[in-house]
Coordinates of C-alpha atoms in Angstrom, one line a residue:
X1 CA 0.0 -0.1 0.2
X2 CA 1.3 2.9 -1.0
X3 CA 2.0 5.9 1.5
X4 CA -0.5 8.2 2.3
X5 CA 1.4 10.7 4.3
X6 CA 1.7 14.5 3.0
X7 CA 4.0 15.9 1.0
X8 CA 3.4 19.9 2.0
X9 CA 1.0 20.3 5.1
X10 CA -0.3 24.4 5.7
X11 CA -1.8 24.6 9.2
X12 CA -3.7 27.8 9.8
X13 CA -4.0 28.7 13.7
X14 CA -0.8 29.6 15.2
X15 CA -2.1 29.0 19.2
X16 CA -1.0 25.9 21.4
X17 CA -2.1 23.4 19.5
X18 CA -1.0 24.5 16.1
X19 CA 2.4 25.1 16.6
X20 CA 2.8 22.3 18.6
X21 CA 1.5 20.5 15.7
X22 CA 3.5 22.2 13.2
X23 CA 6.9 21.5 14.6
X24 CA 6.1 18.1 15.2
X25 CA 5.0 17.9 11.8
X26 CA 8.4 19.9 10.5
X27 CA 11.2 17.3 13.0
X28 CA 9.0 14.2 11.4
X29 CA 10.4 15.8 8.1
X30 CA 7.5 16.5 6.2
X31 CA 6.8 20.3 4.6
X32 CA 5.0 22.6 6.7
X33 CA 3.3 26.3 6.8
X34 CA 2.7 27.4 9.9
X35 CA 0.0 30.4 9.1
X36 CA -1.2 32.5 12.8
X37 CA -5.3 33.5 12.5
X38 CA -4.6 37.0 13.5
X39 CA -3.0 37.2 9.3
X40 CA -6.5 35.8 8.2
X41 CA -6.1 33.1 4.7
X42 CA -3.7 33.5 2.6
X43 CA -4.8 35.5 -0.7
X44 CA -3.3 32.9 -2.8
X45 CA -4.4 28.9 -3.0
X46 CA -3.2 26.8 -0.5
X47 CA -0.3 24.8 -2.4
X48 CA -0.6 21.6 0.2
X49 CA -2.2 18.3 0.4
X50 CA -3.1 18.3 3.9
X51 CA -4.6 21.6 5.6
X52 CA -4.8 21.7 9.5
X53 CA -7.9 24.1 10.7
X54 CA -6.1 24.6 14.5
X55 CA -9.1 26.9 15.3
X56 CA -11.3 27.5 18.3
X57 CA -14.7 25.3 17.6
X58 CA -16.6 28.8 17.1
X59 CA -14.0 29.7 14.4
X60 CA -14.1 26.2 12.7
X61 CA -17.0 26.3 10.1
X62 CA -16.7 30.3 8.9
X63 CA -13.3 28.9 8.0
X64 CA -14.4 26.5 6.0
X65 CA -17.0 28.5 4.1
X66 CA -14.1 31.0 3.4
X67 CA -11.5 28.3 2.7
X68 CA -14.6 27.1 -0.2
X69 CA -16.0 30.3 -1.3
X70 CA -12.5 32.4 -1.9
X71 CA -11.7 28.8 -4.0
X72 CA -8.2 28.5 -1.4
X73 CA -8.2 24.6 -1.8
X74 CA -7.7 24.5 -5.5
X75 CA -5.2 22.7 -7.0
X76 CA -4.1 21.5 -10.4
X77 CA -4.0 17.7 -9.7
X78 CA -4.7 15.6 -6.5
X79 CA -7.0 16.1 -4.1
X80 CA -7.0 17.6 -0.5
X81 CA -7.8 16.8 2.7
X82 CA -8.4 19.5 5.2
X83 CA -9.1 18.3 8.9
X84 CA -9.6 20.3 12.4
X85 CA -8.0 19.4 15.8
X86 CA -11.5 20.1 17.6
X87 CA -12.7 16.8 20.3
X88 CA -15.9 17.7 20.8
X89 CA -16.9 18.0 16.8
X90 CA -17.5 16.4 14.0
X91 CA -16.0 16.2 10.3
X92 CA -19.4 18.1 9.5
X93 CA -18.1 21.3 10.8
X94 CA -15.3 21.6 8.0
X95 CA -18.6 20.4 5.6
X96 CA -19.0 23.4 3.6
X97 CA -15.5 23.2 2.6
X98 CA -16.0 20.0 1.2
X99 CA -15.7 18.9 -3.0
X100 CA -15.2 16.5 -4.9
X101 CA -11.8 17.3 -5.0
X102 CA -11.5 18.1 -1.1
X103 CA -12.0 15.6 1.8
X104 CA -12.6 16.7 5.1
X105 CA -12.2 14.5 8.7
X106 CA -11.9 15.2 12.3
X107 CA -8.4 14.6 13.9
X108 CA -8.0 15.4 17.1
X109 CA -5.1 14.2 19.5
X110 CA -5.2 13.0 23.4
X111 CA -2.1 15.6 24.1
X112 CA -2.1 18.5 26.6
X113 CA -0.9 21.1 24.6
X114 CA -0.2 23.6 27.0
X115 CA 2.9 25.9 25.8
X116 CA 3.4 27.8 22.2
X117 CA 7.0 27.5 23.1
X118 CA 7.0 24.5 24.7
X119 CA 5.4 21.4 22.6
X120 CA 4.6 18.2 24.0
X121 CA 6.0 14.8 23.2
X122 CA 3.6 13.3 20.7
X123 CA 4.8 9.6 21.2
X124 CA 2.4 7.1 21.8
X125 CA -0.6 9.5 21.7
X126 CA -4.2 8.8 20.4
X127 CA -5.5 10.7 17.5
X128 CA -8.8 10.2 16.8
X129 CA -9.8 10.5 13.0
X130 CA -13.0 10.6 11.6
X131 CA -14.6 11.4 8.4
X132 CA -14.5 11.5 4.4
X133 CA -12.3 8.4 3.3
X134 CA -9.6 10.6 1.7
X135 CA -8.7 12.7 4.6
X136 CA -8.7 10.1 7.2
X137 CA -6.3 8.0 5.1
X138 CA -4.5 11.0 5.1
X139 CA -4.1 11.9 8.9
X140 CA -4.0 8.6 10.0
X141 CA -0.9 8.4 8.1
X142 CA 0.7 11.7 9.3
X143 CA -0.6 10.0 12.6
X144 CA 1.7 7.3 12.6
X145 CA 5.0 9.6 11.2
X146 CA 4.5 11.7 14.8
X147 CA 4.2 8.1 16.3
X148 CA 0.5 9.0 17.3
X149 CA -1.6 5.8 17.4
X150 CA -5.1 6.9 14.7
X151 CA -8.0 4.9 15.9
X152 CA -11.6 5.4 14.9
X153 CA -14.7 4.7 17.1
X154 CA -18.0 4.6 16.0
X155 CA -21.0 6.2 17.4
X156 CA -18.3 7.7 19.4
X157 CA -19.6 11.0 21.9
X158 CA -17.6 13.3 20.4
X159 CA -18.8 16.3 24.0
X160 CA -18.4 13.5 26.4
X161 CA -15.7 12.0 24.8
X162 CA -13.5 15.9 25.0
X163 CA -15.4 16.2 28.5
X164 CA -13.2 12.9 29.6
X165 CA -10.1 14.4 28.4
X166 CA -10.5 17.7 29.8
X167 CA -11.3 16.1 32.9
X168 CA -8.5 14.1 33.3
X169 CA -5.7 16.7 31.3
X170 CA -7.4 19.4 33.3
X171 CA -8.3 17.9 36.0
X172 CA -4.5 17.1 36.8
X173 CA -3.4 20.0 36.1
X174 CA -5.5 21.6 38.9
X175 CA -4.8 18.4 41.4
X176 CA -1.2 19.8 40.8
X177 CA -1.5 22.8 41.8
X178 CA -3.5 21.6 44.8
X179 CA -0.5 19.5 45.5
X180 CA 1.9 22.2 45.2
X181 CA 0.5 24.0 47.4
X182 CA 0.2 21.8 50.5
X183 CA 3.7 21.0 49.8
X184 CA 4.5 24.5 50.6
X185 CA 2.5 24.4 53.4
X186 CA 4.3 21.5 54.3
X187 CA 7.9 23.8 54.0
X188 CA 8.6 22.1 50.8
X189 CA 9.5 25.6 48.0
X190 CA 7.4 26.3 45.3
X191 CA 10.1 25.1 42.9
X192 CA 11.1 21.7 44.4
X193 CA 7.1 21.2 45.0
X194 CA 7.0 21.1 40.4
X195 CA 9.6 19.2 40.7
X196 CA 8.7 16.7 42.8
X197 CA 5.2 16.1 41.2
X198 CA 6.0 15.9 37.5
X199 CA 7.5 12.7 37.8
X200 CA 5.2 11.8 39.7
X201 CA 2.3 12.4 37.2
X202 CA 4.4 10.9 35.3
X203 CA 4.5 7.7 37.0
X204 CA 0.5 7.9 37.5
X205 CA 0.3 8.1 33.4
X206 CA 2.7 5.4 32.7
X207 CA 0.8 2.9 35.3
X208 CA -2.4 3.5 33.7
X209 CA -1.5 3.6 30.1
X210 CA 0.7 0.2 30.7
X211 CA -1.5 -1.7 34.0
X212 CA -4.6 0.0 33.1
X213 CA -7.7 0.4 35.8
X214 CA -8.4 -0.6 38.3
X215 CA -4.5 -1.7 38.8
X216 CA -3.2 1.8 38.3
X217 CA -4.5 2.7 41.9
X218 CA -2.0 3.0 44.3
X219 CA -2.0 4.6 48.2
X220 CA -4.0 4.4 51.0
X221 CA -7.9 3.7 49.8
X222 CA -6.0 0.7 47.8
X223 CA -4.9 -0.9 51.2
X224 CA -8.0 -0.1 52.9
X225 CA -6.2 1.5 55.3
X226 CA -9.1 3.9 57.1
X227 CA -6.4 5.0 59.6
X228 CA -4.1 6.3 57.0
X229 CA -6.9 8.1 55.7
X230 CA -8.4 10.3 59.0
X231 CA -4.7 11.2 59.4
X232 CA -4.5 13.2 55.8
X233 CA -8.0 14.6 56.6
X234 CA -6.8 16.1 60.0
X235 CA -3.6 17.1 58.4
X236 CA -5.9 18.8 55.4
X237 CA -7.9 20.7 57.9
X238 CA -5.4 21.8 60.0
X239 CA -2.9 23.4 56.8
X240 CA -5.5 23.6 53.9
X241 CA -9.2 23.1 54.6
X242 CA -10.2 24.3 50.9
X243 CA -8.6 20.7 49.9
X244 CA -10.9 18.9 52.3
X245 CA -13.5 18.9 49.4
X246 CA -11.3 17.4 47.0
X247 CA -9.5 14.5 48.9
X248 CA -12.7 13.2 49.8
X249 CA -14.0 13.2 46.0
X250 CA -11.5 12.0 44.9
X251 CA -11.2 9.5 47.4
X252 CA -14.7 8.2 47.3
X253 CA -13.9 7.8 43.6
X254 CA -11.1 5.5 44.2
X255 CA -13.3 3.3 46.4
X256 CA -14.7 1.2 43.9
X257 CA -11.2 0.3 42.3
X258 CA -10.3 -0.2 45.6
X259 CA -13.1 -2.9 45.9
X260 CA -12.2 -4.7 42.7
X261 CA -9.3 -5.4 43.6
X262 CA -10.1 -6.4 47.2
X263 CA -6.3 -6.2 48.4
X264 CA -8.3 -5.3 51.6
X265 CA -11.8 -7.0 53.2
X266 CA -14.5 -5.0 52.4
X267 CA -15.4 -4.4 56.2
X268 CA -11.8 -1.5 55.7
X269 CA -13.4 0.2 52.2
X270 CA -16.5 0.6 54.5
X271 CA -15.0 2.3 57.1
X272 CA -13.5 4.6 54.5
X273 CA -16.8 5.4 53.3
X274 CA -18.7 6.5 56.9
X275 CA -14.8 7.9 57.5
X276 CA -15.3 10.3 54.0
X277 CA -19.2 10.3 54.8
X278 CA -18.8 12.0 58.3
X279 CA -17.4 15.0 56.5

């Protein structure tokens, strides 16, 4: 089967996702042009076989309309694939750009892009691809070139999918911020606290990927240690009472996982639930 990887890629939108993807594509040896949204779409037709629309969700349909109305996707030969990177939107967000020569798709990397200057590694990342066959073929090939695992989940509830990604990515960042705050109160400098928690989060991510759930769970809830939970709560109440509800919610979420693992008697988990319910 011939390699469907694009020869030239045009990325419209130089935010965190657009800039990160452009850098990764360039590092993979593919010619890429990155154009910020503030400059608008180019005046001349785009010379690329893959166009990545890396804009906010609400700007994607209008961008597709402008690409079509201005004839910016016209090529002398070959087809053009146009994809967007929004997790909650399907390929129809680009429907206005679709034609006999233009195929459209969703290409959402389940990766956390937090900075324009420092791109995350895409290795082993998941890439959800869905849309016209010609566009998905190109997007999948690009994903593989970038070290990602392309997949299409039929019947996917995209909003729930995107909410899950946000819950884990953004929730983990917020949880880390709470951890830094607590470590500072424990006597650790802010810089050292971040250096401590980064590797810890990486180890959790590796456990989730390699072991799955519930096996990735660790700590006092897994062990059925109600006394350990009580000590944590007492210290949180003294040092950072605003974190008690977060700790309680996180602990309650762990209990079904711990029960499934069964490393303690059911009564131990009952005791943890009773301790948490008393707050």
